[in-house]
PDB file of C-alpha atoms and ligand atoms in Angstrom:
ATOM      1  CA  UNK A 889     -79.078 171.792 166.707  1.00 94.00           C
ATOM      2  CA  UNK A 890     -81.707 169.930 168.680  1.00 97.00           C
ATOM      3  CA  UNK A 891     -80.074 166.750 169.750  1.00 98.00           C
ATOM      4  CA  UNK A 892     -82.800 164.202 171.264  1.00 98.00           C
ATOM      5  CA  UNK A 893     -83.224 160.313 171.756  1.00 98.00           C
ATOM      6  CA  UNK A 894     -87.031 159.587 170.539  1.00 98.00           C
ATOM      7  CA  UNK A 895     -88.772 155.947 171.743  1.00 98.00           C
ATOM      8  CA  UNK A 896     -92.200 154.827 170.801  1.00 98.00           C
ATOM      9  CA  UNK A 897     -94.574 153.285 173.575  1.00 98.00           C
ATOM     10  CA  UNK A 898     -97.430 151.111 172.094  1.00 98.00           C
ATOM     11  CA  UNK A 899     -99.981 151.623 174.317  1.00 98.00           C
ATOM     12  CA  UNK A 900    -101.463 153.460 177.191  1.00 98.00           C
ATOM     13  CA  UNK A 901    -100.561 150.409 179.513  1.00 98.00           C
ATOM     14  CA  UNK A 902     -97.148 150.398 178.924  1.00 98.00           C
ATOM     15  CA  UNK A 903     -97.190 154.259 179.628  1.00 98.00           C
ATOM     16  CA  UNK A 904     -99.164 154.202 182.884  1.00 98.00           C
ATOM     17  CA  UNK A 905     -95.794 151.611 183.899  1.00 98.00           C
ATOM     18  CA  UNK A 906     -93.196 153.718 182.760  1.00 98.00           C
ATOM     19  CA  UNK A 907     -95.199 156.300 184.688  1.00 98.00           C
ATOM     20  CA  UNK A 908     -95.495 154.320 187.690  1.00 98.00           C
ATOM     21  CA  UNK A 909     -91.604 153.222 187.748  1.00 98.00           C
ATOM     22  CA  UNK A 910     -90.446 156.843 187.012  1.00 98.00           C
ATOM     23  CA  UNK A 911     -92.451 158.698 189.596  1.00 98.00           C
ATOM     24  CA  UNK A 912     -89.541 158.467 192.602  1.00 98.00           C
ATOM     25  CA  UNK A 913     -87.828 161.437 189.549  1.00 98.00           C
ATOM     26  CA  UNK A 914     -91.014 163.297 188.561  1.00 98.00           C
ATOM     27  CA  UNK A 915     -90.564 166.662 188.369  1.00 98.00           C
ATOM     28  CA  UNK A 916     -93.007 168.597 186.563  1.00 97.00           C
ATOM     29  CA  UNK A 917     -96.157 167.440 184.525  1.00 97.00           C
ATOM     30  CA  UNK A 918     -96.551 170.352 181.412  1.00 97.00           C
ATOM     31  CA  UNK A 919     -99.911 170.399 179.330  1.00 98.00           C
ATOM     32  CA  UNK A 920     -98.938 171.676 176.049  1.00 98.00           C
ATOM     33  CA  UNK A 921    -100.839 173.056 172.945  1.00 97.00           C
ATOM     34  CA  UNK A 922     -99.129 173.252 169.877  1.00 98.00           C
ATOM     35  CA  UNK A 923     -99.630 174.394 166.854  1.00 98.00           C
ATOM     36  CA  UNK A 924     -97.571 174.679 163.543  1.00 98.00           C
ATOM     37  CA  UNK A 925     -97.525 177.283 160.775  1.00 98.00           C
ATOM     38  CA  UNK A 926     -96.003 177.461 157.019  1.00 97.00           C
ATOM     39  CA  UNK A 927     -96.110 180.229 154.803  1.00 96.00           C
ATOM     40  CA  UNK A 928     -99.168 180.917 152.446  1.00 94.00           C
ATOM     41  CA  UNK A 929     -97.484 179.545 149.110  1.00 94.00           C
ATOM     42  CA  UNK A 930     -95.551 176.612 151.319  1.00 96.00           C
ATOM     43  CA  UNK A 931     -92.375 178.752 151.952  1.00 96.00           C
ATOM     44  CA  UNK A 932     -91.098 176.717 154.871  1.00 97.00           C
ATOM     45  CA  UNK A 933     -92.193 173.414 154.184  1.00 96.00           C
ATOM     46  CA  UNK A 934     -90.652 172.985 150.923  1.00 96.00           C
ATOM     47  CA  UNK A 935     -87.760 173.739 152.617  1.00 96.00           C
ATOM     48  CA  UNK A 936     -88.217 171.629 154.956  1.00 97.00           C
ATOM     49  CA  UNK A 937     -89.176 173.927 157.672  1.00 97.00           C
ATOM     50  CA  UNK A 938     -91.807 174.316 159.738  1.00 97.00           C
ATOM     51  CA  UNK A 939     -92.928 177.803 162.461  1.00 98.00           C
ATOM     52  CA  UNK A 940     -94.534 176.155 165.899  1.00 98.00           C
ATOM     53  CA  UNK A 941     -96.255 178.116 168.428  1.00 98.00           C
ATOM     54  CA  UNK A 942     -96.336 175.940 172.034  1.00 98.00           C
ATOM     55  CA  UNK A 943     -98.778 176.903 174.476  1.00 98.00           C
ATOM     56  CA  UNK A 944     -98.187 175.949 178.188  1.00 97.00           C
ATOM     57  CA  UNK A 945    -101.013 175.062 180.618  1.00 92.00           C
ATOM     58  CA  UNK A 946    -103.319 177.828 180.803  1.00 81.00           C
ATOM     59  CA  UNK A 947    -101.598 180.039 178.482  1.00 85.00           C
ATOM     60  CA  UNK A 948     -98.920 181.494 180.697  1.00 91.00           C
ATOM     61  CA  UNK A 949     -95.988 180.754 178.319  1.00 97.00           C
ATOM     62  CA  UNK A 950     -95.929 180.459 174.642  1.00 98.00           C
ATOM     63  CA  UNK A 951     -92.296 179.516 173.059  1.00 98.00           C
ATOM     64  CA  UNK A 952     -92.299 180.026 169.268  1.00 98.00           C
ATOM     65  CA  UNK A 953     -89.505 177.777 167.687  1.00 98.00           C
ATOM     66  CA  UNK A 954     -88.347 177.417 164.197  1.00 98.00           C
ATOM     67  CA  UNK A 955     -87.580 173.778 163.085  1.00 98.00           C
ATOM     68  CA  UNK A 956     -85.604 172.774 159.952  1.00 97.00           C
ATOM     69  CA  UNK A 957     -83.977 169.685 158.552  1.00 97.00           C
ATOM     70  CA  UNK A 958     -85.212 166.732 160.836  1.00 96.00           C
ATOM     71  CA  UNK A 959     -83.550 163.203 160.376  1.00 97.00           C
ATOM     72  CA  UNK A 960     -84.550 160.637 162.680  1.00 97.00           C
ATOM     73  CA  UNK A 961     -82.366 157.427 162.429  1.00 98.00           C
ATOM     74  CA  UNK A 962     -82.289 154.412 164.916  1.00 98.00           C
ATOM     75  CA  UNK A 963     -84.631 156.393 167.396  1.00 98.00           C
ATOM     76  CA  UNK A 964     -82.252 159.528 167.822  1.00 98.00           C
ATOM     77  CA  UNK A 965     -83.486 162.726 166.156  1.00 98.00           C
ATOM     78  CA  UNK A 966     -81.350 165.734 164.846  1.00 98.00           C
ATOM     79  CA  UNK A 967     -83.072 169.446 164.096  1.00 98.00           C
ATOM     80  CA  UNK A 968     -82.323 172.779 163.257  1.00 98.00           C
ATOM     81  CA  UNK A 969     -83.882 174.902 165.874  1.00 97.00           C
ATOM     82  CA  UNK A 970     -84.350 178.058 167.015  1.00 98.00           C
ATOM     83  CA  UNK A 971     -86.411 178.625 169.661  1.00 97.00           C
ATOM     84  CA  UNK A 972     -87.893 181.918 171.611  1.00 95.00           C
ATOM     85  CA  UNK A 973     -90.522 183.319 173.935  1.00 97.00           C
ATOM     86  CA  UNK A 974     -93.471 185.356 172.727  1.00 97.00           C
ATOM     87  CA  UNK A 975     -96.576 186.867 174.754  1.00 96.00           C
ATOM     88  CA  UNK A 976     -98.990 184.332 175.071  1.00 97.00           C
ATOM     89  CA  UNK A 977    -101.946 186.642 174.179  1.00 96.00           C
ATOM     90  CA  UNK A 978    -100.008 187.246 170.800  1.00 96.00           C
ATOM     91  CA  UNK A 979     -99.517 183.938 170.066  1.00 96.00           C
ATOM     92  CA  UNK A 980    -103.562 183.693 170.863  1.00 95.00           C
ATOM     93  CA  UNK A 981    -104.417 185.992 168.098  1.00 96.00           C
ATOM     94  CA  UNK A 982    -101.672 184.497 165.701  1.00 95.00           C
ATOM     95  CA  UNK A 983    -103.712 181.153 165.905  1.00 95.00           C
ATOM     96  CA  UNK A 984    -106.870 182.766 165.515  1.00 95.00           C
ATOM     97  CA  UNK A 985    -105.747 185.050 162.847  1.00 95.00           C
ATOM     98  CA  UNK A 986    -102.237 183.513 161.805  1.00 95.00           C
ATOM     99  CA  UNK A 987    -101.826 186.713 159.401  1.00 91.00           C
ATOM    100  CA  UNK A 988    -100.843 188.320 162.885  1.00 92.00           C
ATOM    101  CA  UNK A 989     -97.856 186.744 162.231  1.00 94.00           C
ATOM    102  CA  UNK A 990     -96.660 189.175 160.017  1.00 90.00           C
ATOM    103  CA  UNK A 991     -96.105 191.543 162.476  1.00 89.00           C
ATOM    104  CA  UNK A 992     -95.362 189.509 165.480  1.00 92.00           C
ATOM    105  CA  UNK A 993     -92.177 191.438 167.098  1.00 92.00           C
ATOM    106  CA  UNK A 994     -90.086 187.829 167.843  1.00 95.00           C
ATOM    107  CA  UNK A 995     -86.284 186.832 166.629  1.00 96.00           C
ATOM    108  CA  UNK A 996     -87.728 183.722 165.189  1.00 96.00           C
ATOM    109  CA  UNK A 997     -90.733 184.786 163.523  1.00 95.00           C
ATOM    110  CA  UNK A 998     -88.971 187.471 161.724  1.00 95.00           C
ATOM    111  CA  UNK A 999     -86.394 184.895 160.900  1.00 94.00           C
ATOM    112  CA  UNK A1000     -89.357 182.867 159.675  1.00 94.00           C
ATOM    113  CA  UNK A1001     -90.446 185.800 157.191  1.00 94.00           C
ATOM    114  CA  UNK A1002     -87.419 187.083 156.056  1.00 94.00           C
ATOM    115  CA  UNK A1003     -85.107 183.828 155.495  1.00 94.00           C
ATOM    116  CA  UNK A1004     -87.932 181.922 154.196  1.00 94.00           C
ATOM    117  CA  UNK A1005     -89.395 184.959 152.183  1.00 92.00           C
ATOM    118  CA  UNK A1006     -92.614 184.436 153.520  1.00 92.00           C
ATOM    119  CA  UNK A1007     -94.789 186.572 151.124  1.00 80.00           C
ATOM    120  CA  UNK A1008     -97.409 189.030 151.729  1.00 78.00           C
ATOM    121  CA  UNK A1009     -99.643 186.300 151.743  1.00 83.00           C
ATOM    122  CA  UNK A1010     -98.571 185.524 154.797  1.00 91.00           C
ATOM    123  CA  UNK A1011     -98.275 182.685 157.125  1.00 96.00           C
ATOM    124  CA  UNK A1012    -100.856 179.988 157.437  1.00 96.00           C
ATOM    125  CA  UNK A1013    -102.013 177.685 160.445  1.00 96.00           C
ATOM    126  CA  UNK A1014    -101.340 174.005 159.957  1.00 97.00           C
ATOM    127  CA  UNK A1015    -103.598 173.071 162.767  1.00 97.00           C
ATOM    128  CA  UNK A1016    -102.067 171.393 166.508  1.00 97.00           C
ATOM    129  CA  UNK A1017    -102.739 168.936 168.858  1.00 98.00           C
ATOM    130  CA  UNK A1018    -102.748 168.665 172.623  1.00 98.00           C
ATOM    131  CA  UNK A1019     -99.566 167.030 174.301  1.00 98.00           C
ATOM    132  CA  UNK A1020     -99.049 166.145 178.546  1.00 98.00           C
ATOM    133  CA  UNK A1021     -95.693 165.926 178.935  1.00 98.00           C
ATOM    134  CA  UNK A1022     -94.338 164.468 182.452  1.00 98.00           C
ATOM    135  CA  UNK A1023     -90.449 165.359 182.745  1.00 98.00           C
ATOM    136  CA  UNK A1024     -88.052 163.253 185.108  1.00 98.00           C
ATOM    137  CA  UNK A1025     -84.588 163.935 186.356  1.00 98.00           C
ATOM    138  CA  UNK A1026     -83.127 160.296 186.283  1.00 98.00           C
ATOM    139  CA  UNK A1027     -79.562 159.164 185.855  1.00 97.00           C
ATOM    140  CA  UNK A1028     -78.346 163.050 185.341  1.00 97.00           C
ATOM    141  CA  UNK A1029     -80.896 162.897 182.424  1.00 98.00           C
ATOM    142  CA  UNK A1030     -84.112 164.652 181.398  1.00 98.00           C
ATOM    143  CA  UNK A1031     -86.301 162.314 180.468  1.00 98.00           C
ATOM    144  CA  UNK A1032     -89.642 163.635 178.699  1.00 98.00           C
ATOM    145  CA  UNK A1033     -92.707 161.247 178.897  1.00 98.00           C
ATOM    146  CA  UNK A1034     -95.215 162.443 176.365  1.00 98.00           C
ATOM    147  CA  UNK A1035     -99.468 161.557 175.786  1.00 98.00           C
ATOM    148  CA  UNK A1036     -99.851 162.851 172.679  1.00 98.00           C
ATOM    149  CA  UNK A1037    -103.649 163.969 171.303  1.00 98.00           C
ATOM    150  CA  UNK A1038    -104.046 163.990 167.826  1.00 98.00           C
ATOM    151  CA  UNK A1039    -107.512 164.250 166.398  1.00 97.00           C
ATOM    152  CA  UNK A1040    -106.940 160.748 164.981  1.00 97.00           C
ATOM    153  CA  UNK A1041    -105.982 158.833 168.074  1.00 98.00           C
ATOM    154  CA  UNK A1042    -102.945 158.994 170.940  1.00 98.00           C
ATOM    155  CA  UNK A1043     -99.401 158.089 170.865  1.00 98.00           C
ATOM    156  CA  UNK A1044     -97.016 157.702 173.379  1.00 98.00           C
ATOM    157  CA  UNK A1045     -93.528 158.344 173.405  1.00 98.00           C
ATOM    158  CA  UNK A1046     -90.095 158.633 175.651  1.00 98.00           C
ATOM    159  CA  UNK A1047     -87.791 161.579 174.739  1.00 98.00           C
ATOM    160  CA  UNK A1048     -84.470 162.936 175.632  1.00 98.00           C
ATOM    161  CA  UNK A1049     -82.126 165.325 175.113  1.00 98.00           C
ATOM    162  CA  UNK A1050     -78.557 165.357 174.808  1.00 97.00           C
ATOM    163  CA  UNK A1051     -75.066 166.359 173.662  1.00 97.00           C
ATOM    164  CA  UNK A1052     -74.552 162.029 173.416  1.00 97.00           C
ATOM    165  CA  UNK A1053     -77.553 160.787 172.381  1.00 98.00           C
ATOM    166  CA  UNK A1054     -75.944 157.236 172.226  1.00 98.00           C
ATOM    167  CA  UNK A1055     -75.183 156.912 175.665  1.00 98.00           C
ATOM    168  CA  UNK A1056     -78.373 158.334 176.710  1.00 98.00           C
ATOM    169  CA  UNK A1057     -80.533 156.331 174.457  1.00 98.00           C
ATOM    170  CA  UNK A1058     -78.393 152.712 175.655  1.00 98.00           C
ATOM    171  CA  UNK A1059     -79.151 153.569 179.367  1.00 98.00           C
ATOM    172  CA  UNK A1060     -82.682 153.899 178.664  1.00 98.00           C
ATOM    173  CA  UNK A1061     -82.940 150.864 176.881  1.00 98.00           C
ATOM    174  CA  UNK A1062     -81.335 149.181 179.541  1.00 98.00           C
ATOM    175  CA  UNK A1063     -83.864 150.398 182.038  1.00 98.00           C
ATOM    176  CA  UNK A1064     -86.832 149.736 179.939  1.00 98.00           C
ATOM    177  CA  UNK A1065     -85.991 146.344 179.263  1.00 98.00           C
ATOM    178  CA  UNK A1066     -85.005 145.474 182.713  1.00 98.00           C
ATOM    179  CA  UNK A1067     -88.408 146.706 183.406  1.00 98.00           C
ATOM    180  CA  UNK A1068     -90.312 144.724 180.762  1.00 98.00           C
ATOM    181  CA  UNK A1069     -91.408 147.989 179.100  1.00 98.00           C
ATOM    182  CA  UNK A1070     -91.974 147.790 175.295  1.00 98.00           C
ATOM    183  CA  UNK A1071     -90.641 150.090 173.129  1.00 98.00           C
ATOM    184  CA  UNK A1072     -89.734 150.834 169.465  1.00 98.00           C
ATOM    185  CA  UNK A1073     -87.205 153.685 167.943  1.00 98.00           C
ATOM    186  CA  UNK A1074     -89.588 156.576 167.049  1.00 98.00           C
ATOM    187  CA  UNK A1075     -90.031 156.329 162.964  1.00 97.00           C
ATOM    188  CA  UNK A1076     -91.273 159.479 162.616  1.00 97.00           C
ATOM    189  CA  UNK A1077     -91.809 162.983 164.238  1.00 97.00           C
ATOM    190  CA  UNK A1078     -94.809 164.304 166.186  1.00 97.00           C
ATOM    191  CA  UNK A1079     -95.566 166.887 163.603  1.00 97.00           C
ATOM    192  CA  UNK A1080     -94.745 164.582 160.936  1.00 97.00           C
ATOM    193  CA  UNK A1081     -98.042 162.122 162.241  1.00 98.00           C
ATOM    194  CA  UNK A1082     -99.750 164.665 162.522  1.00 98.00           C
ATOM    195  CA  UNK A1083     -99.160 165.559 158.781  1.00 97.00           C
ATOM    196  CA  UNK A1084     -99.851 162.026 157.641  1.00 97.00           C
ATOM    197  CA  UNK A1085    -103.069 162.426 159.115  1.00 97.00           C
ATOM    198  CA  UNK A1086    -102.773 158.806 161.066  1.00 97.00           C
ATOM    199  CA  UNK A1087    -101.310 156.460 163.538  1.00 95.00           C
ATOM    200  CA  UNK A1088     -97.673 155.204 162.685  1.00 92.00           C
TER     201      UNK A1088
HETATM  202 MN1  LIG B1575     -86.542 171.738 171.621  1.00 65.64          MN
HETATM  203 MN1  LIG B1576     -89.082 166.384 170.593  1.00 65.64          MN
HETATM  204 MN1  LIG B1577     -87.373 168.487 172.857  1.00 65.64          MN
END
């Protein structure tokens, strides 16, 4: 179970000054690609369920994760997932060809086809979007600062894991507002706006 606390940013403003205040903890900017599958005949999604293949930077690391059964209440998030590492090359030719998938020697992908009876149809690609992702040791947390590029527009958003999201998700509220930095509990997922095809 993915545990995480979720907080929406309005703008790009107010995520330059979260930037700004957090830099003293910076330690590692990603640029991400991802990009989500489902079977041909909707296998996963109607269970809820969705394949994602994450691309790092220039394609030096691809994690494939399976995600099932996201609730999101009061900004904290809970997710089945199951997560593992694939050859980036593969995971390449799986977008470009997503019946590649099929064959794709992973843990999670085969968990993908053979829990979900994925059919000989195959898998097909949802589409992706482009995330930057600046992550910050702060407080004994790791705090995940995310520009994310959807065809439709940009959203920015706070994230964090943990085993008590409650505790996590009060001290960063108590930073942010001490800070005058605006934020809302995320209403819905990143793949879920992308989905909807809009801004929340
Ligand atoms: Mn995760
Ligand atoms: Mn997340
Ligand atoms: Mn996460």
């Amino acid at each position: 179970m993915e545990v995480e606390v979720k907080l929406k940013l309005p703008d790009s403003t107010t995520h330059q000054n979260l930037q700004a205040l957090l830099a003293p903890f910076h330690v590692i900017t990603h640029s991400q690609y991802n990009t989500f599958f489902d079977g041909a005949s909707a296998e996963l999604s109607t269970r809820r369920a969705v394949l994602r293949l994450r691309f790092y930077g220039d394609n030096s690391k691809c994690v494939v994760s399976l995600k099932a059964k996201a609730v999101l209440v009061d900004g904290v998030s809970r997710v089945e997932e199951d997560e593992d590492d694939i050859d980036p090359l593969v995971g390449q030719e799986c977008v470009r060809d997503p019946t590649h998938l099929r064959s794709v020697e992973s843990r999670v992908v085969k968990r993908a086809r053979d829990e979900f009876g994925v059919s000989e149809k195959g898998f097909v690609c949802l589409g992706g979007f482009r995330n930057v992702r600046g992550v910050y040791e702060w407080k004994g947390l790791k705090l995940e600062l995310d520009e994310t590029m959807y065809d439709f527009g940009t959203c920015y958003e706070i994230e964090c894991e943990s085993t008590e999201p409650d505790k996590a998700k009060k001290l960063i509220e108590e930073f942010l507002m001490e800070n005058g930095i605006s934020y809302s509990y995320s209403e819905a997922s990143k793949f879920a706006i992308f989905r909807s095809g809009k801004l929340p």
